[in-house]
PDB file of C-alpha atoms in Angstrom:
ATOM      1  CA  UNK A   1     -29.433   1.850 -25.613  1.00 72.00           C
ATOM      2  CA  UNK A   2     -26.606   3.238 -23.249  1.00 92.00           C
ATOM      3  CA  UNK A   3     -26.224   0.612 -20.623  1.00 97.00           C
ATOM      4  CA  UNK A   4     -23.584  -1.572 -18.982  1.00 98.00           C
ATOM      5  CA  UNK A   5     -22.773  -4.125 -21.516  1.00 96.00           C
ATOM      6  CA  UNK A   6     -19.728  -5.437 -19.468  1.00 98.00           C
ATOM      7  CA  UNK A   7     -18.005  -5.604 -16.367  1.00 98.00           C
ATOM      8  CA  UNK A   8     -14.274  -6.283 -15.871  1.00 98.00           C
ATOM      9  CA  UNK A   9     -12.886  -7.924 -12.524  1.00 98.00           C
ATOM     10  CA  UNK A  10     -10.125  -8.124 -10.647  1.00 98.00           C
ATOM     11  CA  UNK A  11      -9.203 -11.594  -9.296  1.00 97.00           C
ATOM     12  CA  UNK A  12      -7.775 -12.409  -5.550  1.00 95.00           C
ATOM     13  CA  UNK A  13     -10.613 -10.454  -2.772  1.00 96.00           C
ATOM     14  CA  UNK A  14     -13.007  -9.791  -5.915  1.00 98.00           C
ATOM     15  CA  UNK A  15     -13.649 -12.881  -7.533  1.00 98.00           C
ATOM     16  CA  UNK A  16     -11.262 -15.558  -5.619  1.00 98.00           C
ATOM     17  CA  UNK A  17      -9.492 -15.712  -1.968  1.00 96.00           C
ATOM     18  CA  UNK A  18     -11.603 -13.930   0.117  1.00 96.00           C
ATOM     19  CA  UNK A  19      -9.327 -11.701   2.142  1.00 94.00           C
ATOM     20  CA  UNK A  20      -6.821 -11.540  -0.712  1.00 92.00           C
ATOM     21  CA  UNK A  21      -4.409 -13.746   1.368  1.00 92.00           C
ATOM     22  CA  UNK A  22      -2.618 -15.649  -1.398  1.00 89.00           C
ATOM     23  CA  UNK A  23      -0.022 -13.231  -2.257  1.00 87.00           C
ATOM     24  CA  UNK A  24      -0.202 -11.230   0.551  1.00 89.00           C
ATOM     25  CA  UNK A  25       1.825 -14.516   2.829  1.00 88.00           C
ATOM     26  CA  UNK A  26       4.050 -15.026  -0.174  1.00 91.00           C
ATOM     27  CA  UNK A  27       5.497 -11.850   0.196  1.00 93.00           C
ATOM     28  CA  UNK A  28       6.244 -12.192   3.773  1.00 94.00           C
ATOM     29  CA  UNK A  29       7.818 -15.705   3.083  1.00 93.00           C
ATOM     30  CA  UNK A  30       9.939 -14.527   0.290  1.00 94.00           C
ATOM     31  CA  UNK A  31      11.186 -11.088   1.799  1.00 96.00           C
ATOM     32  CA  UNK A  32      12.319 -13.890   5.037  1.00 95.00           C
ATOM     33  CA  UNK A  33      13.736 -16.756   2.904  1.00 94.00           C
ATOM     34  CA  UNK A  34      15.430 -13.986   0.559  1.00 94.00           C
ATOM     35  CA  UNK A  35      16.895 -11.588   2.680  1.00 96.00           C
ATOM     36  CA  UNK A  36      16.126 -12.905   6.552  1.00 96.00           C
ATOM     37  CA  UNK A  37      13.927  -9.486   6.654  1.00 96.00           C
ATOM     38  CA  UNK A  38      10.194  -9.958   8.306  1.00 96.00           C
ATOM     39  CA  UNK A  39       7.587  -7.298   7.021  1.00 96.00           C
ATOM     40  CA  UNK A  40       3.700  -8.111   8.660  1.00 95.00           C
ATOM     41  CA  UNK A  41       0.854  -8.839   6.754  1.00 92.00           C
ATOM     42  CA  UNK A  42      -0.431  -5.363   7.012  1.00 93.00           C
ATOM     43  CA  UNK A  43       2.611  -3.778   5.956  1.00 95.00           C
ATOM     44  CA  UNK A  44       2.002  -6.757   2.703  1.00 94.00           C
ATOM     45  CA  UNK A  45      -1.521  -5.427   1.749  1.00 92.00           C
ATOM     46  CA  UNK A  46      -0.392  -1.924   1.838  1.00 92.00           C
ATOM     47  CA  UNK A  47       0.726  -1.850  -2.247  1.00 93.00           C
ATOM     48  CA  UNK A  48      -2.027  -4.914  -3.004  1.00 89.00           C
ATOM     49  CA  UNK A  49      -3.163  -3.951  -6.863  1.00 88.00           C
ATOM     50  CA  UNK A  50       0.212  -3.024  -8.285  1.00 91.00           C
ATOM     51  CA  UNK A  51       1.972  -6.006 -10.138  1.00 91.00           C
ATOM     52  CA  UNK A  52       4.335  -7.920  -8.564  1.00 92.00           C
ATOM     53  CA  UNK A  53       7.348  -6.428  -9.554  1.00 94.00           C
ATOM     54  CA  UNK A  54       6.014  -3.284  -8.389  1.00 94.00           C
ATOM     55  CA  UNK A  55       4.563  -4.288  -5.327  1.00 94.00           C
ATOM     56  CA  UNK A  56       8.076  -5.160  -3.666  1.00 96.00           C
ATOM     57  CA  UNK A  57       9.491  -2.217  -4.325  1.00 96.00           C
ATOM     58  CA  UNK A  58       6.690  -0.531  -3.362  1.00 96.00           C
ATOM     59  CA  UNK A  59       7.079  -2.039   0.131  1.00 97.00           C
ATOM     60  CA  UNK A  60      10.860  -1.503  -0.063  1.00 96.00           C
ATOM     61  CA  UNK A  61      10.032   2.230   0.241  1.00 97.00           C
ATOM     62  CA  UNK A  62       7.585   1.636   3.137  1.00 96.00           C
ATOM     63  CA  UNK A  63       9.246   3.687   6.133  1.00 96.00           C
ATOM     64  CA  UNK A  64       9.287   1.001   8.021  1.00 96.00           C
ATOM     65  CA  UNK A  65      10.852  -1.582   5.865  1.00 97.00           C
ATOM     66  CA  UNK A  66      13.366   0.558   4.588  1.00 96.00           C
ATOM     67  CA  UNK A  67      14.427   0.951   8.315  1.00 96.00           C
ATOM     68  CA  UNK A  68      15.035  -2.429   8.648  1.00 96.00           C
ATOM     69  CA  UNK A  69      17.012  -2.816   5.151  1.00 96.00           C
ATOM     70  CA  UNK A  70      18.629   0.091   6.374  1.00 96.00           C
ATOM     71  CA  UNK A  71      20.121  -1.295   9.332  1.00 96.00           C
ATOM     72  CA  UNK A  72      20.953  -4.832   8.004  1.00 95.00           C
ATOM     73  CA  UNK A  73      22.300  -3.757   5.021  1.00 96.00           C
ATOM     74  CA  UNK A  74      23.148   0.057   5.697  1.00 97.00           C
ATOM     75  CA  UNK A  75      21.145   1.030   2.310  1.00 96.00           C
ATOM     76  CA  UNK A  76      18.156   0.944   0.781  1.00 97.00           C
ATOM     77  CA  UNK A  77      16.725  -1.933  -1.631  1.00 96.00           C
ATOM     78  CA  UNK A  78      17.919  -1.599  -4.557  1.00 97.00           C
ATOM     79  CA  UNK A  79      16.470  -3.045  -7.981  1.00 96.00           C
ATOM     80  CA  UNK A  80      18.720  -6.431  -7.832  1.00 97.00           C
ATOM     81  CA  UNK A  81      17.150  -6.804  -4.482  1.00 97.00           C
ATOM     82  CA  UNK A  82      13.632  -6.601  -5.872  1.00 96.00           C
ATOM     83  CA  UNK A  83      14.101  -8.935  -8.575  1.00 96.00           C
ATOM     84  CA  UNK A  84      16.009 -11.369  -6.284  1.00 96.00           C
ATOM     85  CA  UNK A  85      12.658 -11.478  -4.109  1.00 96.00           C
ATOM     86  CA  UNK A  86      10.608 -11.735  -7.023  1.00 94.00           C
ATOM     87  CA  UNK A  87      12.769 -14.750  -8.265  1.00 94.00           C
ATOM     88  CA  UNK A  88      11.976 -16.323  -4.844  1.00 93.00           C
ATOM     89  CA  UNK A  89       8.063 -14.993  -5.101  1.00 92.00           C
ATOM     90  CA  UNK A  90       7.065 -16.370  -8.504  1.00 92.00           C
ATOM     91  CA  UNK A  91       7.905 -20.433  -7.546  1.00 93.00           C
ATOM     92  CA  UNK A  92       6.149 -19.881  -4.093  1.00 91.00           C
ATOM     93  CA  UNK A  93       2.744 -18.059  -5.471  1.00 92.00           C
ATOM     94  CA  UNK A  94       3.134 -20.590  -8.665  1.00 94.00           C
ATOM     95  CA  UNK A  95       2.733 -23.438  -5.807  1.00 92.00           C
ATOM     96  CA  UNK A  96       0.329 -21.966  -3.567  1.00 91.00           C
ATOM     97  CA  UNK A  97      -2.218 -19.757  -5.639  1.00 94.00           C
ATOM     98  CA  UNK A  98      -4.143 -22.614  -6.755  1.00 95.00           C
ATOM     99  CA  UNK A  99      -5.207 -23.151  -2.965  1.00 94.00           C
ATOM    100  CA  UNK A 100      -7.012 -19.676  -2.905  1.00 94.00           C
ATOM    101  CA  UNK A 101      -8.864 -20.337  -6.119  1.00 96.00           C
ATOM    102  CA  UNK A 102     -12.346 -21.061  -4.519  1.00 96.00           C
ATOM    103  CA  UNK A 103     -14.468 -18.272  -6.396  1.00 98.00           C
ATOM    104  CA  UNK A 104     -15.815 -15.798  -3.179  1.00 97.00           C
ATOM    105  CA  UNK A 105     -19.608 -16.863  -1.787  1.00 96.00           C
ATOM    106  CA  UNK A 106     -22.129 -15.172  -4.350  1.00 97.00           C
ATOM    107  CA  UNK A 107     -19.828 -15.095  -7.448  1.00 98.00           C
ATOM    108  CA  UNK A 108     -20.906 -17.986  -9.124  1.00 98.00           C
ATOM    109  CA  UNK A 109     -24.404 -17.020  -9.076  1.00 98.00           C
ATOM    110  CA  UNK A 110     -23.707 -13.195  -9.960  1.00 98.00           C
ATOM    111  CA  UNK A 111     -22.103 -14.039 -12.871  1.00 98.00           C
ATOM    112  CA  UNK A 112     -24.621 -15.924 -14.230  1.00 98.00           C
ATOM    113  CA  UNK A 113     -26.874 -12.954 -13.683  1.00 98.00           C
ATOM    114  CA  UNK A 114     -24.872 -11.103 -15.350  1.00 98.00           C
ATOM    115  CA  UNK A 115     -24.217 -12.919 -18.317  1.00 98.00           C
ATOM    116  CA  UNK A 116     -28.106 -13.443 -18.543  1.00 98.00           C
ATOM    117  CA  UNK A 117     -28.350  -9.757 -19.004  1.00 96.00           C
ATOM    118  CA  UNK A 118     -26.345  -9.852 -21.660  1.00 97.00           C
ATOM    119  CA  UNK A 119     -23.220  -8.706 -19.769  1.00 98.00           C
ATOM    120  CA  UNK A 120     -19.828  -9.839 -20.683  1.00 98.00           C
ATOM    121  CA  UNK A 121     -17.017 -10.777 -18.318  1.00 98.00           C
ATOM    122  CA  UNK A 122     -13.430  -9.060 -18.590  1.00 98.00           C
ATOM    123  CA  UNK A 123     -10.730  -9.814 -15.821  1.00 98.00           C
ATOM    124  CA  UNK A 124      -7.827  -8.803 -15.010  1.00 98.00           C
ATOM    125  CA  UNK A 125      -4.733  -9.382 -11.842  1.00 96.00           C
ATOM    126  CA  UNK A 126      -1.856  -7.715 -10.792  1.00 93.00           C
ATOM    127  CA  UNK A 127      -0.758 -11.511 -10.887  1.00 93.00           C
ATOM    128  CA  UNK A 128       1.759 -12.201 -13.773  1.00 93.00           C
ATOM    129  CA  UNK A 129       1.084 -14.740 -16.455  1.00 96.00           C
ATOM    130  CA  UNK A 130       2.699 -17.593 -15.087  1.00 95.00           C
ATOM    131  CA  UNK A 131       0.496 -17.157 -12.197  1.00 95.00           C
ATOM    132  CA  UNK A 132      -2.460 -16.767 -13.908  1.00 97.00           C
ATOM    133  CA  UNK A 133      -2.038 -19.692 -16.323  1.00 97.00           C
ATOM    134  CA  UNK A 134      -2.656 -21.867 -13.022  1.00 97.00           C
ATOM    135  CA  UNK A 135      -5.667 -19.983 -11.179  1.00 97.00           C
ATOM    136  CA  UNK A 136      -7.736 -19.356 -14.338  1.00 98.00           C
ATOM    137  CA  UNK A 137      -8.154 -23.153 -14.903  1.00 98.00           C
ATOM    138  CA  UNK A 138      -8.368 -23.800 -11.265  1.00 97.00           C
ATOM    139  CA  UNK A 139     -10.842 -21.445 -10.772  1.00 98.00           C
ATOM    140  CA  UNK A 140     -12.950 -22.809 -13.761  1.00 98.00           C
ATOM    141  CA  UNK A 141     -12.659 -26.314 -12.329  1.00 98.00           C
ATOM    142  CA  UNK A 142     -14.678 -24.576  -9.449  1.00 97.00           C
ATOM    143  CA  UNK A 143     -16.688 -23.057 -11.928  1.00 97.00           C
ATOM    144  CA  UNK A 144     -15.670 -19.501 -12.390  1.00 98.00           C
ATOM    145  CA  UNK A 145     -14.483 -18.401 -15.880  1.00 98.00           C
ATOM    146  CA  UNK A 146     -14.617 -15.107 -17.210  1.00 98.00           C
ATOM    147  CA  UNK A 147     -15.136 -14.206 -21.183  1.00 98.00           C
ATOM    148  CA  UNK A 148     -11.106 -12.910 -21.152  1.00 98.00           C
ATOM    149  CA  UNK A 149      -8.387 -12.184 -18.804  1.00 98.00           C
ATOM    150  CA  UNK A 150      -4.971 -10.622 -19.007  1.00 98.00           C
ATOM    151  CA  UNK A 151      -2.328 -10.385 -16.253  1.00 97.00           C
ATOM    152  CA  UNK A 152      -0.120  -7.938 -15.234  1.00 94.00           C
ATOM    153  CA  UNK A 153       3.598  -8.436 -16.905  1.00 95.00           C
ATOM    154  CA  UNK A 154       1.828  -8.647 -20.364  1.00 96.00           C
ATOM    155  CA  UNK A 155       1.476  -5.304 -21.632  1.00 96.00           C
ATOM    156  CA  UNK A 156       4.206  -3.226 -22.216  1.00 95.00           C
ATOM    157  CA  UNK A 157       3.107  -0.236 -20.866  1.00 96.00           C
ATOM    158  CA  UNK A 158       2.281  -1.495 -17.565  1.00 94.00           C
ATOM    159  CA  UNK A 159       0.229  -2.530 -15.046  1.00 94.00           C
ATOM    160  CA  UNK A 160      -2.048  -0.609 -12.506  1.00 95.00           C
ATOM    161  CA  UNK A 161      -3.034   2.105 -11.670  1.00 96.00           C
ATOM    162  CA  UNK A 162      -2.528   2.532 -15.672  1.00 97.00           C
ATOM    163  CA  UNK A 163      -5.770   1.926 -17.796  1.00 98.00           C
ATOM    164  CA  UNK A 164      -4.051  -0.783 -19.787  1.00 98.00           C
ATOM    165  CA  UNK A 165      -5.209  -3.851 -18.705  1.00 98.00           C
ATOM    166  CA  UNK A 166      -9.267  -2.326 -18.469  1.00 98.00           C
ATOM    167  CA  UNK A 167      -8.846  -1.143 -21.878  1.00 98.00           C
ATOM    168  CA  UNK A 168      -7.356  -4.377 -23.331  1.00 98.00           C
ATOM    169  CA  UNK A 169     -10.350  -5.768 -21.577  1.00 98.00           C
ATOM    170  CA  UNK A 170     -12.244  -3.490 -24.111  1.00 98.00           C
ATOM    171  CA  UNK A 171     -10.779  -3.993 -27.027  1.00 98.00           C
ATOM    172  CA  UNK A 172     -10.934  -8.208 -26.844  1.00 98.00           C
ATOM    173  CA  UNK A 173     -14.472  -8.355 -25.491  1.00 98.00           C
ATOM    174  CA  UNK A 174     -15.593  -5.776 -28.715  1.00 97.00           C
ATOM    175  CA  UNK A 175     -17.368  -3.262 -26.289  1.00 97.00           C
ATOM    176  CA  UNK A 176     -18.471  -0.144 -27.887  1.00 94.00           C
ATOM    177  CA  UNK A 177     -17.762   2.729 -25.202  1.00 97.00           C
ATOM    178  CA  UNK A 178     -15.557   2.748 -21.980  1.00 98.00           C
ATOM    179  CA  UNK A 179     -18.202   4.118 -20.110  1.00 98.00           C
ATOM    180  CA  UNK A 180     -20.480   1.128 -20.789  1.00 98.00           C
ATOM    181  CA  UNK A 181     -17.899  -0.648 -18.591  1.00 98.00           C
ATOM    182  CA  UNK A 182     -17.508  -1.510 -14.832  1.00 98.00           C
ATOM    183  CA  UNK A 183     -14.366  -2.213 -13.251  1.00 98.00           C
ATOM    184  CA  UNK A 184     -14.370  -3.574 -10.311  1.00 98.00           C
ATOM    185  CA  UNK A 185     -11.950  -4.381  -7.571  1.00 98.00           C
ATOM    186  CA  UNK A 186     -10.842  -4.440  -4.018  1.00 96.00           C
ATOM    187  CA  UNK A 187      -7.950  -2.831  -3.856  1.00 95.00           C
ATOM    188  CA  UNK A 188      -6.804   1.152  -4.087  1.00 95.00           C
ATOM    189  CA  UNK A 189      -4.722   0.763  -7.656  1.00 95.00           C
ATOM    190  CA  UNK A 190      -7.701  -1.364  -8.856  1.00 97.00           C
ATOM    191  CA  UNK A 191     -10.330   1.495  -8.673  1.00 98.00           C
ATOM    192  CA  UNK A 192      -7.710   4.093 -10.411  1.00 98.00           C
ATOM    193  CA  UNK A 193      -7.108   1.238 -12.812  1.00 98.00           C
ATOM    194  CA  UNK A 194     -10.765   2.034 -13.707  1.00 98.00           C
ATOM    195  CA  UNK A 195     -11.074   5.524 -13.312  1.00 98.00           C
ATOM    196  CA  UNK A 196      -7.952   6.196 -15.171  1.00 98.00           C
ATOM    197  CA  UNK A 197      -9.582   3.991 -18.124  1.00 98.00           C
ATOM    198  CA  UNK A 198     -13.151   5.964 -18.195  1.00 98.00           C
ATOM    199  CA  UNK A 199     -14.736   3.696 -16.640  1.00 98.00           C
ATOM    200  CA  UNK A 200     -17.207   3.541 -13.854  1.00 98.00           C
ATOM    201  CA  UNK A 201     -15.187   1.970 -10.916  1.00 98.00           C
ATOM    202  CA  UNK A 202     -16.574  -0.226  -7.747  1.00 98.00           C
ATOM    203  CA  UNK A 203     -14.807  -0.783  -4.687  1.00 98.00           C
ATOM    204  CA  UNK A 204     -15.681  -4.137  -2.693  1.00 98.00           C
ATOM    205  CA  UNK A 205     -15.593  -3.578   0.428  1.00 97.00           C
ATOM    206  CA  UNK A 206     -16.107  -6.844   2.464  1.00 97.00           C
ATOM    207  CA  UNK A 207     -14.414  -9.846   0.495  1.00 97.00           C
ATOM    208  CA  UNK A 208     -10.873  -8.188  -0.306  1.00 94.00           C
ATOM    209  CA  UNK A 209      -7.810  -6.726   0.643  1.00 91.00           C
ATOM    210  CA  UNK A 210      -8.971  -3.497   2.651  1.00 91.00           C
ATOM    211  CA  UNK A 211     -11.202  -5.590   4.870  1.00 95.00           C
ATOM    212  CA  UNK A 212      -8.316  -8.341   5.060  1.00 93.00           C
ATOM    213  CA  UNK A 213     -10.125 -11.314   6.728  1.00 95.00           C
ATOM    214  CA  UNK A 214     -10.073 -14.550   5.638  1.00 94.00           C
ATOM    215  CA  UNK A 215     -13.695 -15.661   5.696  1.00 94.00           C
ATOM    216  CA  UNK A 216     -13.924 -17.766   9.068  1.00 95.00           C
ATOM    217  CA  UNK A 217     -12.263 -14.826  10.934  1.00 95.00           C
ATOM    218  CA  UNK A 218     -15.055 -12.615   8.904  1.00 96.00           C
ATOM    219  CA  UNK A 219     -18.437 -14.931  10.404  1.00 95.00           C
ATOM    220  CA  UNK A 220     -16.589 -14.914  13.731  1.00 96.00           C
ATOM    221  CA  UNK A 221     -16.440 -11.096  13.902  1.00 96.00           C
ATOM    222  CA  UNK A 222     -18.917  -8.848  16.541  1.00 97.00           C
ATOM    223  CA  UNK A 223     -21.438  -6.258  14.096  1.00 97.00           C
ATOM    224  CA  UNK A 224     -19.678  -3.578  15.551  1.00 97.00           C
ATOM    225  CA  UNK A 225     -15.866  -4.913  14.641  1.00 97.00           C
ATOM    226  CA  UNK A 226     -17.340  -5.960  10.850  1.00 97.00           C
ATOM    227  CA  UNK A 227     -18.855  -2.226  10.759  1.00 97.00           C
ATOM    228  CA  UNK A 228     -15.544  -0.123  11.608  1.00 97.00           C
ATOM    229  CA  UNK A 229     -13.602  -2.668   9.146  1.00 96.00           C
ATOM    230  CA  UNK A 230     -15.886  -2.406   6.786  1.00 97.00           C
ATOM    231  CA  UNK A 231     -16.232   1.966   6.815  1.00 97.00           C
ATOM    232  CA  UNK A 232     -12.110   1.732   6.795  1.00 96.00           C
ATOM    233  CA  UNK A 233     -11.726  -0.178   3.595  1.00 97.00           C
ATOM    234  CA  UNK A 234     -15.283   1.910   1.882  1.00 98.00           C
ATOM    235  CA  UNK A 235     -13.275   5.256   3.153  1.00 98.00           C
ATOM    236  CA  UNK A 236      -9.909   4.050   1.251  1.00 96.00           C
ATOM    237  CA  UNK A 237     -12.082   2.897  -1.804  1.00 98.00           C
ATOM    238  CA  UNK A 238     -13.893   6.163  -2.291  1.00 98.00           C
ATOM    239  CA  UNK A 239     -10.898   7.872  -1.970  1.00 98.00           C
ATOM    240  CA  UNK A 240      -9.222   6.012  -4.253  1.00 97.00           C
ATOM    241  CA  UNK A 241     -12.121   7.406  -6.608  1.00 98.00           C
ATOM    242  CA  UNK A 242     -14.759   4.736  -6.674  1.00 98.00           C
ATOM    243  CA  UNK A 243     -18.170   5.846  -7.963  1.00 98.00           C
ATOM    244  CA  UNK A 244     -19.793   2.961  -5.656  1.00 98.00           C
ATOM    245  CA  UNK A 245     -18.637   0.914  -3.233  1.00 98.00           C
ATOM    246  CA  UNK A 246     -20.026  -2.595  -1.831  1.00 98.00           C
ATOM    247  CA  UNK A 247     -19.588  -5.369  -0.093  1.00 98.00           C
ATOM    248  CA  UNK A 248     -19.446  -8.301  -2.033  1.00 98.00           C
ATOM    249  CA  UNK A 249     -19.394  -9.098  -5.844  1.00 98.00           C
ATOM    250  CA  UNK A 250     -22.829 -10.068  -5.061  1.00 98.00           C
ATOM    251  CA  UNK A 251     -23.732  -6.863  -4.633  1.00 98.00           C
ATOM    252  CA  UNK A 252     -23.176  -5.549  -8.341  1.00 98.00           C
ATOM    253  CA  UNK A 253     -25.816  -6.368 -10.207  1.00 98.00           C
ATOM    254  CA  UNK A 254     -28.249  -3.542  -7.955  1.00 98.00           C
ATOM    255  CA  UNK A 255     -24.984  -1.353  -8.497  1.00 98.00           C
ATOM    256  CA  UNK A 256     -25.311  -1.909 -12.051  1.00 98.00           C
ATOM    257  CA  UNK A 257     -29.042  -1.166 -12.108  1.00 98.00           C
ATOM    258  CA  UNK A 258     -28.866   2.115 -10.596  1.00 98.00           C
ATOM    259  CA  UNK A 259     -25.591   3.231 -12.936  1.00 98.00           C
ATOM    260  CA  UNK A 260     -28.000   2.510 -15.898  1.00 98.00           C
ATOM    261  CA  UNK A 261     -30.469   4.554 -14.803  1.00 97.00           C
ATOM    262  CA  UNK A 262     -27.697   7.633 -14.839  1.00 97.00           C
ATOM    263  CA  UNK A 263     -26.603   6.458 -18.502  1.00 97.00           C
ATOM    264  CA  UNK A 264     -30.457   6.781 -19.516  1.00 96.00           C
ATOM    265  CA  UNK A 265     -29.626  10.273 -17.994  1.00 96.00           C
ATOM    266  CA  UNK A 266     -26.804  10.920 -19.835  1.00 96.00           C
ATOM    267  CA  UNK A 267     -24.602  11.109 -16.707  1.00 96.00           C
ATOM    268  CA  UNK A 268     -20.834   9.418 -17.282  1.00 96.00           C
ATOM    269  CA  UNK A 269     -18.122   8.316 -15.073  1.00 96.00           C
TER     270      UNK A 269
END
């Protein structure tokens, strides 16, 4: 039968860290300690997805940052700078990343759902290994654990938006068609991550980076503020490309549901 047969998840905003905060404030502490050069936290979220690496010197070609480099150090940053800041990233998110490791409200539970459909559960972070080898056993002292996870520095073709990661994913969890796959994430080079690999792609809407809330600022928001958050980050995701969008990981199974109904169809990604 064509039907889902597994689903493949980003971490930080989709699975852990509601709000995607964890690397978000290490980049603002390590552009500061590094280089005495303050970027905000929206300017932070702005590359969220791409790995590390990538994501500062993404933000070294934000206008605005580049301004500032510009006028401090009358140029712009350069690749020693980027790996100077990730020298001073990896220490601080190795420290602080097993803080955000709480899986999201709803995970838990979905993923048993899941699995009790006979789904299996791929993962994957823009978070290097180092990273990763302390939030996955964090996170399954909380008791999330997917089937397999990769990270971002381990493939040598790259990271997102590429399709590498989603179709390792594919190849270590044995399933027999890309388009019996879901990727999910929260983030803009997550859902190209999926598209890119074939896949049917799901934007979360509520719990990640686009919405950018932790989840006390989120229960202490008006219906109208949550509302015009929420259509900003749905109207980046389907942009992006995603075939569905949502707002929680809770949310997929129904998603799921309704894309087998267009497999029985034929339809693909």
């Amino acid at each position: 039968m064509s039907r889902i047969n597994a689903v493949i998840l980003d971490w930080a905003g989709t699975t852990v860290d509601f709000g995607s905060f964890a690397p978000t404030q290490i980049f603002i502490e390590a552009f500061h300690r590094v280089f005495d050069i303050d970027i905000t936290l929206a300017e932070a979220r702005i590359p969220m997805g791409l790995g590390k690496w990538q994501h500062i010197e993404a933000l070294g070609k934000l206008a605005g940052i580049d301004e500032r480099w510009q006028q401090k150090f009358g140029r712009s940053m350069s690749h020693d700078d980027i790996d100077a800041i990730y020298e001073a990233f990896m220490p601080l998110q190795i420290v602080k990343v097993i803080d955000f490791a709480a899986p999201i409200d709803g995970v838990i539970d979905t993923i048993k759902t899941l699995r009790s459909s006979g789904i299996k559960i791929g993962s994957c972070s823009g978070y290097p290994r180092a990273v990763m080898e302390k939030l996955v056993p964090a996170a399954e002292q909380l008791g999330y654990k997917p089937d397999y996870w990769i990270a971002s520095d381990e493939l040598a073709a790259g990271g997102r938006p590429g399709p590498w990661m989603a179709l390792k994913n594919v190849i270590e969890l044995g399933v027999d068609a890309v388009f019996h796959c879901v990727k999910v994430d929260d983030a803009v080079p997550g859902i190209e991550e999926g598209r890119n690999a074939g896949m049917w792609s799901v934007g979360l809407a509520l719990s990640g980076n686009e919405f950018g809330k932790t989840w006390d600022e989120y229960q202490n928001m008006s219906a109208d503020a949550v509302d015009r958050l929420r259509q900003h980050a749905a109207d980046k995701l389907f942009t992006a490309g995603a075939h569905y969008v949502v707002d929680t990981l809770a949310d997929l199974p129904d998603v799921i549901e309704q894309i087998n109904k267009r497999l029985a169809k034929g339809e693909k990604p």
